[in-house]
Amino acid sequence: MRKKVTKAIFPVAGLGTRFLPATKSVPKEIMTLVDRPLVQYAIDEARAAGIKEFIFVTSRGKGALEDYFDHSPILEQELRKKGKEDLLEILKDTNMDSGAIAYIRQHKALGLGHAVWCARRLIANEPFAVILPDDVIAAEKPCLQQMVEAYEETGGNMVAAMEVAPEKASSYGVLDVKEDMGSVVSVNGMVEKPKQEDAPSNLAVIGRYILSPSVLRNLNQRKQGTGGEIQLTDAIAEDIAGDVPVYGYRFKGKRFDCGSKAGFLRATVAFALARDELRDDLMEYITEVAQVSRAAE
Ligand code: G1P
């Protein structure tokens, strides 16, 4: 029997400079799509995939994240007094059982691989998931759940994958495909942010991973890669030579790059339109704006 994936790492140490001044005092992961912080989407997806232990790799200034997942006795008491059961129900999703969530500090911004490595003692010798909360994926079946199901068949290492325009490949980890089996591809190699002309394909890595603990051992060497950073992509690719296969998984769903302002705004619109109570009002406004801009052309 394959070991179940029950632990997930959430690297959330980044400064979020693209969203300054907001991120001066608000962690990027607490920024909201409609009324739910980015990190709530990540947690919900992890829970749906069967994750029981949540490991946050944080940095200075991320205290709001810890408070977010804690009980808020005064607020809860107040809501209970006023009979606001619906709001109390909404808050339930934000609570974590004692011991289910851990925070580890990444003391220096040395790269995504380094952030994941910081959690090595909590992972020990088990397969684990990594979720990058910047990548928000709207899907009927949550992306990590799709991957866990596929992983039960394949084992090895699995990364979420998506076709991108060739000129965009240089913003991603890119897969060198060995065999394309449809939703699953096996991989010969992976390159972090290649130049357009060096990209082995246009199949890009998106921020969902199921990894073998061997990746953590590869990270022990703390080799610098692209941009002088310790890259997770390189540590996964190293496993191929070491005999742990790597698979890309073409998930079903729409991914939003919430690390960029335009992506964040798109996600805001998409998630708002998915809400019954907001759809009509927002649609009316979007139509109005579209008409005005068409008339101005
Ligand atoms: C990270 C990974 C990259 C991956 C991307 C997905 O890059 O290093 O391989 O394609 O996430 O969002 P970042 O966007 O953090 O620079």
Coordinates of C-alpha atoms in Angstrom, one line a residue, residues 5-215:
V5 CA -0.4 12.0 1.8
T6 CA -1.5 13.7 5.0
K7 CA 1.0 16.6 5.3
A8 CA 1.2 19.7 3.3
I9 CA 3.7 22.6 3.3
F10 CA 2.5 26.1 2.5
P11 CA 5.5 28.4 1.7
V12 CA 4.3 31.8 2.7
A13 CA 7.5 33.6 3.6
G14 CA 7.6 36.0 0.6
L15 CA 7.4 39.7 1.1
G16 CA 4.7 40.2 -1.5
T17 CA 6.4 43.4 -2.8
R18 CA 4.3 43.4 -5.9
F19 CA 1.3 44.3 -3.7
L20 CA 3.0 47.2 -1.8
P21 CA 1.9 49.3 0.0
A22 CA -0.9 46.8 1.1
T23 CA 1.7 44.1 2.0
K24 CA 3.6 46.5 4.2
S25 CA 1.4 45.4 7.1
V26 CA -0.9 42.7 5.6
P27 CA 0.6 39.3 4.6
K28 CA -0.1 38.7 0.9
E29 CA -1.8 35.4 1.8
I30 CA -4.4 37.3 3.9
M31 CA -5.5 39.4 0.9
T32 CA -9.0 38.5 0.0
L33 CA -10.7 37.2 -3.1
V34 CA -14.2 38.5 -2.4
D35 CA -14.3 37.8 1.4
R36 CA -11.9 34.9 1.8
P37 CA -8.2 35.2 2.2
L38 CA -6.0 33.5 -0.4
V39 CA -4.7 31.1 2.2
Q40 CA -8.3 29.9 3.0
Y41 CA -8.6 28.7 -0.6
A42 CA -5.3 26.8 -0.2
I43 CA -6.4 25.2 3.1
D44 CA -9.8 24.2 1.7
E45 CA -8.1 22.5 -1.2
A46 CA -5.7 20.7 1.1
R47 CA -8.5 19.5 3.3
A48 CA -10.5 18.1 0.4
A49 CA -7.4 16.1 -0.6
G50 CA -7.2 14.5 2.8
I51 CA -4.4 16.6 4.3
K52 CA -4.4 16.5 8.1
E53 CA -1.3 18.4 9.0
F54 CA -0.6 21.9 7.7
I55 CA 2.9 23.3 7.8
F56 CA 3.4 27.0 7.1
V57 CA 6.8 28.3 6.3
T58 CA 6.6 31.9 7.3
S59 CA 8.8 34.9 8.0
R60 CA 8.8 38.1 10.1
G61 CA 5.5 40.0 9.8
K62 CA 3.2 37.1 9.2
G63 CA 1.6 37.1 12.6
A64 CA -1.9 37.8 11.1
L65 CA -1.7 34.4 9.5
E66 CA -1.3 32.7 12.8
D67 CA -4.2 34.7 14.3
Y68 CA -6.4 33.8 11.3
F69 CA -6.3 30.1 12.0
D70 CA -6.9 30.6 15.7
H71 CA -10.2 30.8 17.6
S72 CA -11.3 34.3 18.3
P73 CA -13.2 34.0 21.6
I74 CA -14.5 37.6 21.8
L75 CA -15.7 37.7 18.3
E76 CA -17.3 34.3 18.6
Q77 CA -19.0 35.2 21.9
E78 CA -20.4 38.3 20.4
L79 CA -21.8 36.5 17.4
R80 CA -23.3 33.8 19.6
K81 CA -25.0 36.5 21.8
K82 CA -26.5 38.1 18.7
G83 CA -27.6 34.7 17.3
K84 CA -25.5 35.0 14.2
E85 CA -25.2 31.3 13.6
D86 CA -24.5 31.7 9.9
L87 CA -21.4 33.8 10.6
L88 CA -20.2 31.4 13.3
E89 CA -20.6 28.6 10.7
I90 CA -18.4 30.5 8.2
L91 CA -15.7 31.0 10.9
K92 CA -15.5 27.2 11.5
D93 CA -13.5 26.8 8.3
T94 CA -10.8 29.0 9.7
N95 CA -10.3 26.9 12.8
M96 CA -7.6 24.2 13.1
D97 CA -7.5 21.5 15.7
S98 CA -4.7 21.9 18.2
G99 CA -1.5 20.4 16.8
A100 CA -2.8 20.3 13.2
I101 CA -1.0 23.4 12.2
A102 CA 2.7 24.3 12.6
Y103 CA 4.6 27.4 11.7
I104 CA 8.3 27.3 10.8
R105 CA 10.3 30.4 10.1
Q106 CA 12.4 30.7 7.0
H107 CA 15.1 33.1 8.4
K108 CA 16.5 34.0 5.0
A109 CA 14.8 34.3 1.6
L110 CA 17.0 31.7 -0.2
G111 CA 14.4 30.4 -2.6
L112 CA 11.3 28.1 -2.7
G113 CA 13.5 24.9 -2.4
H114 CA 15.0 26.3 0.8
A115 CA 11.5 27.2 2.2
V116 CA 10.3 23.6 1.7
W117 CA 13.5 22.3 3.2
C118 CA 12.9 24.3 6.3
A119 CA 10.0 21.9 7.1
R120 CA 12.0 18.8 6.6
R121 CA 11.9 17.6 10.3
L122 CA 8.1 17.8 10.4
I123 CA 7.8 15.8 7.2
A124 CA 10.4 13.2 8.2
N125 CA 10.1 10.2 5.8
E126 CA 6.7 10.5 4.3
P127 CA 5.3 11.8 0.9
F128 CA 4.0 15.3 1.3
A129 CA 2.2 18.0 -0.6
V130 CA 3.3 21.5 -1.3
I131 CA 0.7 24.2 -2.1
L132 CA 1.7 27.7 -3.3
P133 CA -1.3 29.9 -2.2
D134 CA -0.5 32.4 -5.0
D135 CA -1.8 29.9 -7.5
V136 CA -5.5 29.7 -7.0
I137 CA -7.3 27.0 -8.9
A138 CA -11.0 27.0 -9.5
A139 CA -12.1 23.5 -10.2
E140 CA -15.1 21.2 -9.8
K141 CA -12.9 18.7 -8.0
P142 CA -10.1 20.5 -6.2
C143 CA -6.8 20.3 -7.9
L144 CA -4.8 18.6 -5.2
Q145 CA -7.5 16.0 -4.8
Q146 CA -7.3 15.2 -8.5
M147 CA -3.5 14.8 -8.0
V148 CA -3.8 12.6 -5.0
E149 CA -6.1 10.3 -6.9
A150 CA -3.6 10.1 -9.8
Y151 CA -0.7 9.7 -7.4
E152 CA -2.3 6.7 -5.9
E153 CA -1.7 5.0 -9.3
T154 CA 1.7 6.5 -10.1
G155 CA 3.6 7.2 -6.9
G156 CA 6.9 9.0 -7.4
N157 CA 6.8 12.8 -7.5
M158 CA 3.9 14.7 -9.1
V159 CA 3.7 18.3 -10.1
A160 CA 0.6 20.1 -11.4
A161 CA 1.1 21.1 -15.0
M162 CA -0.5 23.4 -17.5
E163 CA 0.2 24.5 -21.1
V164 CA 1.3 28.1 -21.3
A165 CA 2.0 30.4 -24.3
P166 CA 5.6 29.7 -25.4
E167 CA 6.7 33.3 -24.6
K168 CA 5.4 32.8 -21.0
A169 CA 7.3 29.6 -20.3
S170 CA 10.3 31.6 -18.9
S171 CA 8.2 32.5 -15.9
Y172 CA 7.8 28.9 -14.8
G173 CA 9.4 25.6 -14.1
V174 CA 9.1 23.8 -17.4
L175 CA 8.8 20.0 -18.0
D176 CA 10.9 18.0 -20.5
V177 CA 8.2 15.4 -21.4
K178 CA 9.3 11.8 -21.8
E179 CA 5.9 10.2 -22.5
D180 CA 2.5 11.9 -22.8
M181 CA -0.3 9.7 -21.5
G182 CA -3.0 12.4 -21.5
S183 CA -3.7 13.8 -18.1
V184 CA -0.4 12.3 -16.8
V185 CA 3.0 12.8 -18.5
S186 CA 6.2 11.3 -17.4
V187 CA 9.2 13.6 -17.3
N188 CA 12.8 13.4 -18.4
G189 CA 13.8 16.7 -16.7
M190 CA 12.7 20.0 -15.4
V191 CA 14.1 23.5 -15.9
E192 CA 13.4 26.5 -13.7
K193 CA 12.5 29.7 -15.7
P194 CA 14.4 28.8 -18.9
K195 CA 14.9 31.3 -21.7
Q196 CA 12.2 31.0 -24.3
E197 CA 14.6 29.4 -26.8
D198 CA 15.8 26.8 -24.2
A199 CA 12.4 25.8 -22.9
P200 CA 12.0 22.0 -23.4
S201 CA 8.2 22.4 -23.9
N202 CA 5.4 24.7 -23.0
L203 CA 4.1 22.5 -20.2
A204 CA 4.6 24.6 -17.1
V205 CA 4.7 23.6 -13.4
I206 CA 1.9 25.2 -11.4
G207 CA 2.1 25.5 -7.6
R208 CA 0.8 22.1 -6.5
Y209 CA 3.2 19.2 -5.8
I210 CA 3.1 15.7 -4.2
L211 CA 6.7 14.9 -3.4
S212 CA 8.7 12.0 -2.1
P213 CA 10.9 12.7 1.0
S214 CA 13.9 12.0 -1.3
V215 CA 13.4 15.6 -2.6

